[in-house]
């Protein structure tokens, strides 16, 4: 009965797709953010060494906001709130430059948000944070499957030439953002480890942390924003986390090698799961091999090198094969667990969660920084009308709107990441195999069939309904391929199973995101919350 219901629903979705095609042809997407640059920011004068040493910018008095963590979310938030005149105290566990294998690809939608965050004052944050770190422009993706490949370009025709995706060393990018935040006199950056949130009568009043020298310090602020990353030890106080570990990334760096398609991310639909390649500097290509499950072959005893050479290397595009083997021989192999966690906040007066501490998705689509920067733009706009943050209860009630207003962007990117990962992974199930093949061929059609999904992935058109319709369009396209030119009972049954498999992939993700918040946010009362009267 469940399969029949899912089949009927899939057919209904297919009929909606025809309407969506007509709707999309009539609708013109007008986006001029970033298309008319008025000027550029001045160069950073604060040195990286000063930031790494725990630079303190004294602003006097108790801070308005404490930010726990100075990664992408924390550093961007500190700069943004500081530009708005808030006194901000940032506490980061380690202010030295980190060497990570994720967080290296910023989608065009995230790049536009980065520009938007820098529109205050003298110019653009991007002039400082993306330049001079050898960041590479990304104009789309190339997909590889069974010796075939197709190129998908971002729909950037209506934007300036500078607007595109960016890929870089994550540590360099974060250091530049920290330096940018540290130039503001009302922003304090301090190295320390927050051990607990200070609660009084149900309201968070501040934090307790250990300094770089080991001293215990208590500091207070009307609002504490926790963005201490995917391994957050504070999130349980502010949300009900349901963390999943679908896979791990194995990271390598290929040196002095060219990609088959320059300035594009490359996704190989391998067996058992995808393999990614993208440039992170003018001479380096990052390779991320997805390994399903929580356990990976041991690096120390050579099992990982053997796995990469015997299982992965034969699936790598020929242009990259020799460099891939050389990177394995060099031995600098890194791993990172991939996590997903839907946002499930517990609104708490005096505190807020942000970034990967709050919401995670599979990093296959590189959407994490786009979601975080979009959340920061939204939060900045919500806080701007409020001068006094001290009424924690009223502020908490008002900021419940944040959780609803963020849903169109975050749920689109989260759902796409989870769904694409499951579709791109190899499976012995014939229905899943057909879905995978249909997805590759659907995207290869070009036009609206590729522009629609790539605009969703890039963060340029974060519309949940568009995602839903394209996903089931892929399923219906797969069914059509099975039934033409002559249907048979076995093909009809396989087509029904394909629709059922598609439903089984996307519906649990939508349920976790929240159907009402995702598709009908305007029906949620918090959507209309007005700022409290000071």
JSON list of N, CA, C and O in Angstrom, two decimals, residues 413-440:
[
{"chain": "A", "resi": 413, "resn": "UNK", "atom": "N", "xyz": [19.06, 23.66, 0.05]},
{"chain": "A", "resi": 413, "resn": "UNK", "atom": "CA", "xyz": [20.45, 23.19, -0.05]},
{"chain": "A", "resi": 413, "resn": "UNK", "atom": "C", "xyz": [20.63, 21.89, 0.73]},
{"chain": "A", "resi": 413, "resn": "UNK", "atom": "O", "xyz": [21.30, 20.96, 0.27]},
{"chain": "A", "resi": 414, "resn": "UNK", "atom": "N", "xyz": [20.02, 21.79, 1.91]},
{"chain": "A", "resi": 414, "resn": "UNK", "atom": "CA", "xyz": [20.14, 20.57, 2.71]},
{"chain": "A", "resi": 414, "resn": "UNK", "atom": "C", "xyz": [19.51, 19.37, 2.01]},
{"chain": "A", "resi": 414, "resn": "UNK", "atom": "O", "xyz": [20.10, 18.28, 1.95]},
{"chain": "A", "resi": 415, "resn": "UNK", "atom": "N", "xyz": [18.31, 19.57, 1.48]},
{"chain": "A", "resi": 415, "resn": "UNK", "atom": "CA", "xyz": [17.60, 18.47, 0.82]},
{"chain": "A", "resi": 415, "resn": "UNK", "atom": "C", "xyz": [18.32, 18.03, -0.44]},
{"chain": "A", "resi": 415, "resn": "UNK", "atom": "O", "xyz": [18.45, 16.83, -0.71]},
{"chain": "A", "resi": 416, "resn": "UNK", "atom": "N", "xyz": [18.81, 18.99, -1.22]},
{"chain": "A", "resi": 416, "resn": "UNK", "atom": "CA", "xyz": [19.53, 18.66, -2.44]},
{"chain": "A", "resi": 416, "resn": "UNK", "atom": "C", "xyz": [20.79, 17.86, -2.12]},
{"chain": "A", "resi": 416, "resn": "UNK", "atom": "O", "xyz": [21.11, 16.87, -2.79]},
{"chain": "A", "resi": 417, "resn": "UNK", "atom": "N", "xyz": [21.52, 18.27, -1.08]},
{"chain": "A", "resi": 417, "resn": "UNK", "atom": "CA", "xyz": [22.75, 17.57, -0.71]},
{"chain": "A", "resi": 417, "resn": "UNK", "atom": "C", "xyz": [22.46, 16.12, -0.32]},
{"chain": "A", "resi": 417, "resn": "UNK", "atom": "O", "xyz": [23.14, 15.19, -0.79]},
{"chain": "A", "resi": 418, "resn": "UNK", "atom": "N", "xyz": [21.47, 15.93, 0.54]},
{"chain": "A", "resi": 418, "resn": "UNK", "atom": "CA", "xyz": [21.14, 14.58, 0.97]},
{"chain": "A", "resi": 418, "resn": "UNK", "atom": "C", "xyz": [20.62, 13.70, -0.15]},
{"chain": "A", "resi": 418, "resn": "UNK", "atom": "O", "xyz": [20.98, 12.52, -0.26]},
{"chain": "A", "resi": 419, "resn": "UNK", "atom": "N", "xyz": [19.75, 14.28, -0.99]},
{"chain": "A", "resi": 419, "resn": "UNK", "atom": "CA", "xyz": [19.15, 13.50, -2.07]},
{"chain": "A", "resi": 419, "resn": "UNK", "atom": "C", "xyz": [20.18, 13.14, -3.14]},
{"chain": "A", "resi": 419, "resn": "UNK", "atom": "O", "xyz": [20.24, 12.00, -3.61]},
{"chain": "A", "resi": 420, "resn": "UNK", "atom": "N", "xyz": [21.01, 14.13, -3.54]},
{"chain": "A", "resi": 420, "resn": "UNK", "atom": "CA", "xyz": [22.02, 13.86, -4.57]},
{"chain": "A", "resi": 420, "resn": "UNK", "atom": "C", "xyz": [23.01, 12.81, -4.11]},
{"chain": "A", "resi": 420, "resn": "UNK", "atom": "O", "xyz": [23.44, 11.95, -4.90]},
{"chain": "A", "resi": 421, "resn": "UNK", "atom": "N", "xyz": [23.40, 12.88, -2.84]},
{"chain": "A", "resi": 421, "resn": "UNK", "atom": "CA", "xyz": [24.37, 11.89, -2.35]},
{"chain": "A", "resi": 421, "resn": "UNK", "atom": "C", "xyz": [23.80, 10.48, -2.49]},
{"chain": "A", "resi": 421, "resn": "UNK", "atom": "O", "xyz": [24.49, 9.56, -2.94]},
{"chain": "A", "resi": 422, "resn": "UNK", "atom": "N", "xyz": [22.54, 10.30, -2.12]},
{"chain": "A", "resi": 422, "resn": "UNK", "atom": "CA", "xyz": [21.94, 8.97, -2.19]},
{"chain": "A", "resi": 422, "resn": "UNK", "atom": "C", "xyz": [21.75, 8.52, -3.63]},
{"chain": "A", "resi": 422, "resn": "UNK", "atom": "O", "xyz": [21.92, 7.33, -3.94]},
{"chain": "A", "resi": 423, "resn": "UNK", "atom": "N", "xyz": [21.42, 9.46, -4.52]},
{"chain": "A", "resi": 423, "resn": "UNK", "atom": "CA", "xyz": [21.25, 9.10, -5.93]},
{"chain": "A", "resi": 423, "resn": "UNK", "atom": "C", "xyz": [22.60, 8.77, -6.56]},
{"chain": "A", "resi": 423, "resn": "UNK", "atom": "O", "xyz": [22.71, 7.84, -7.37]},
{"chain": "A", "resi": 424, "resn": "UNK", "atom": "N", "xyz": [23.64, 9.52, -6.20]},
{"chain": "A", "resi": 424, "resn": "UNK", "atom": "CA", "xyz": [24.95, 9.34, -6.82]},
{"chain": "A", "resi": 424, "resn": "UNK", "atom": "C", "xyz": [25.70, 8.11, -6.32]},
{"chain": "A", "resi": 424, "resn": "UNK", "atom": "O", "xyz": [26.65, 7.66, -6.96]},
{"chain": "A", "resi": 425, "resn": "UNK", "atom": "N", "xyz": [25.31, 7.56, -5.19]},
{"chain": "A", "resi": 425, "resn": "UNK", "atom": "CA", "xyz": [25.98, 6.36, -4.68]},
{"chain": "A", "resi": 425, "resn": "UNK", "atom": "C", "xyz": [25.52, 5.13, -5.47]},
{"chain": "A", "resi": 425, "resn": "UNK", "atom": "O", "xyz": [24.35, 5.01, -5.84]},
{"chain": "A", "resi": 426, "resn": "UNK", "atom": "N", "xyz": [26.46, 4.22, -5.72]},
{"chain": "A", "resi": 426, "resn": "UNK", "atom": "CA", "xyz": [26.12, 2.99, -6.41]},
{"chain": "A", "resi": 426, "resn": "UNK", "atom": "C", "xyz": [25.26, 2.11, -5.51]},
{"chain": "A", "resi": 426, "resn": "UNK", "atom": "O", "xyz": [25.36, 2.16, -4.28]},
{"chain": "A", "resi": 427, "resn": "UNK", "atom": "N", "xyz": [24.41, 1.31, -6.14]},
{"chain": "A", "resi": 427, "resn": "UNK", "atom": "CA", "xyz": [23.52, 0.42, -5.38]},
{"chain": "A", "resi": 427, "resn": "UNK", "atom": "C", "xyz": [23.24, -0.84, -6.19]},
{"chain": "A", "resi": 427, "resn": "UNK", "atom": "O", "xyz": [23.12, -0.78, -7.43]},
{"chain": "A", "resi": 428, "resn": "UNK", "atom": "N", "xyz": [23.12, -1.99, -5.54]},
{"chain": "A", "resi": 428, "resn": "UNK", "atom": "CA", "xyz": [22.76, -3.22, -6.27]},
{"chain": "A", "resi": 428, "resn": "UNK", "atom": "C", "xyz": [21.28, -3.25, -6.67]},
{"chain": "A", "resi": 428, "resn": "UNK", "atom": "O", "xyz": [20.88, -4.08, -7.49]},
{"chain": "A", "resi": 429, "resn": "UNK", "atom": "N", "xyz": [20.47, -2.35, -6.11]},
{"chain": "A", "resi": 429, "resn": "UNK", "atom": "CA", "xyz": [19.05, -2.30, -6.42]},
{"chain": "A", "resi": 429, "resn": "UNK", "atom": "C", "xyz": [18.85, -1.80, -7.86]},
{"chain": "A", "resi": 429, "resn": "UNK", "atom": "O", "xyz": [19.29, -0.68, -8.19]},
{"chain": "A", "resi": 430, "resn": "UNK", "atom": "N", "xyz": [18.19, -2.56, -8.73]},
{"chain": "A", "resi": 430, "resn": "UNK", "atom": "CA", "xyz": [17.99, -2.11, -10.12]},
{"chain": "A", "resi": 430, "resn": "UNK", "atom": "C", "xyz": [17.27, -0.77, -10.22]},
{"chain": "A", "resi": 430, "resn": "UNK", "atom": "O", "xyz": [17.57, 0.03, -11.11]},
{"chain": "A", "resi": 431, "resn": "UNK", "atom": "N", "xyz": [16.32, -0.51, -9.32]},
{"chain": "A", "resi": 431, "resn": "UNK", "atom": "CA", "xyz": [15.60, 0.76, -9.36]},
{"chain": "A", "resi": 431, "resn": "UNK", "atom": "C", "xyz": [16.52, 1.93, -9.04]},
{"chain": "A", "resi": 431, "resn": "UNK", "atom": "O", "xyz": [16.45, 3.00, -9.69]},
{"chain": "A", "resi": 432, "resn": "UNK", "atom": "N", "xyz": [17.40, 1.76, -8.06]},
{"chain": "A", "resi": 432, "resn": "UNK", "atom": "CA", "xyz": [18.36, 2.81, -7.72]},
{"chain": "A", "resi": 432, "resn": "UNK", "atom": "C", "xyz": [19.37, 3.01, -8.85]},
{"chain": "A", "resi": 432, "resn": "UNK", "atom": "O", "xyz": [19.81, 4.13, -9.13]},
{"chain": "A", "resi": 433, "resn": "UNK", "atom": "N", "xyz": [19.76, 1.91, -9.52]},
{"chain": "A", "resi": 433, "resn": "UNK", "atom": "CA", "xyz": [20.65, 2.03, -10.67]},
{"chain": "A", "resi": 433, "resn": "UNK", "atom": "C", "xyz": [20.01, 2.85, -11.77]},
{"chain": "A", "resi": 433, "resn": "UNK", "atom": "O", "xyz": [20.65, 3.71, -12.38]},
{"chain": "A", "resi": 434, "resn": "UNK", "atom": "N", "xyz": [18.74, 2.60, -12.04]},
{"chain": "A", "resi": 434, "resn": "UNK", "atom": "CA", "xyz": [18.03, 3.36, -13.07]},
{"chain": "A", "resi": 434, "resn": "UNK", "atom": "C", "xyz": [17.91, 4.82, -12.68]},
{"chain": "A", "resi": 434, "resn": "UNK", "atom": "O", "xyz": [18.02, 5.71, -13.53]},
{"chain": "A", "resi": 435, "resn": "UNK", "atom": "N", "xyz": [17.68, 5.09, -11.41]},
{"chain": "A", "resi": 435, "resn": "UNK", "atom": "CA", "xyz": [17.57, 6.47, -10.94]},
{"chain": "A", "resi": 435, "resn": "UNK", "atom": "C", "xyz": [18.89, 7.21, -11.13]},
{"chain": "A", "resi": 435, "resn": "UNK", "atom": "O", "xyz": [18.93, 8.36, -11.56]},
{"chain": "A", "resi": 436, "resn": "UNK", "atom": "N", "xyz": [19.99, 6.54, -10.84]},
{"chain": "A", "resi": 436, "resn": "UNK", "atom": "CA", "xyz": [21.31, 7.14, -11.00]},
{"chain": "A", "resi": 436, "resn": "UNK", "atom": "C", "xyz": [21.60, 7.46, -12.47]},
{"chain": "A", "resi": 436, "resn": "UNK", "atom": "O", "xyz": [22.07, 8.54, -12.81]},
{"chain": "A", "resi": 437, "resn": "UNK", "atom": "N", "xyz": [21.29, 6.48, -13.34]},
{"chain": "A", "resi": 437, "resn": "UNK", "atom": "CA", "xyz": [21.50, 6.67, -14.78]},
{"chain": "A", "resi": 437, "resn": "UNK", "atom": "C", "xyz": [20.59, 7.77, -15.31]},
{"chain": "A", "resi": 437, "resn": "UNK", "atom": "O", "xyz": [21.02, 8.61, -16.12]},
{"chain": "A", "resi": 438, "resn": "UNK", "atom": "N", "xyz": [19.35, 7.81, -14.84]},
{"chain": "A", "resi": 438, "resn": "UNK", "atom": "CA", "xyz": [18.40, 8.84, -15.29]},
{"chain": "A", "resi": 438, "resn": "UNK", "atom": "C", "xyz": [18.85, 10.22, -14.86]},
{"chain": "A", "resi": 438, "resn": "UNK", "atom": "O", "xyz": [18.71, 11.20, -15.62]},
{"chain": "A", "resi": 439, "resn": "UNK", "atom": "N", "xyz": [19.42, 10.33, -13.68]},
{"chain": "A", "resi": 439, "resn": "UNK", "atom": "CA", "xyz": [19.88, 11.63, -13.19]},
{"chain": "A", "resi": 439, "resn": "UNK", "atom": "C", "xyz": [21.01, 12.15, -14.07]},
{"chain": "A", "resi": 439, "resn": "UNK", "atom": "O", "xyz": [21.02, 13.33, -14.47]},
{"chain": "A", "resi": 440, "resn": "UNK", "atom": "N", "xyz": [21.97, 11.30, -14.40]},
{"chain": "A", "resi": 440, "resn": "UNK", "atom": "CA", "xyz": [23.08, 11.72, -15.25]},
{"chain": "A", "resi": 440, "resn": "UNK", "atom": "C", "xyz": [22.58, 12.15, -16.63]},
{"chain": "A", "resi": 440, "resn": "UNK", "atom": "O", "xyz": [22.97, 13.20, -17.16]}
]
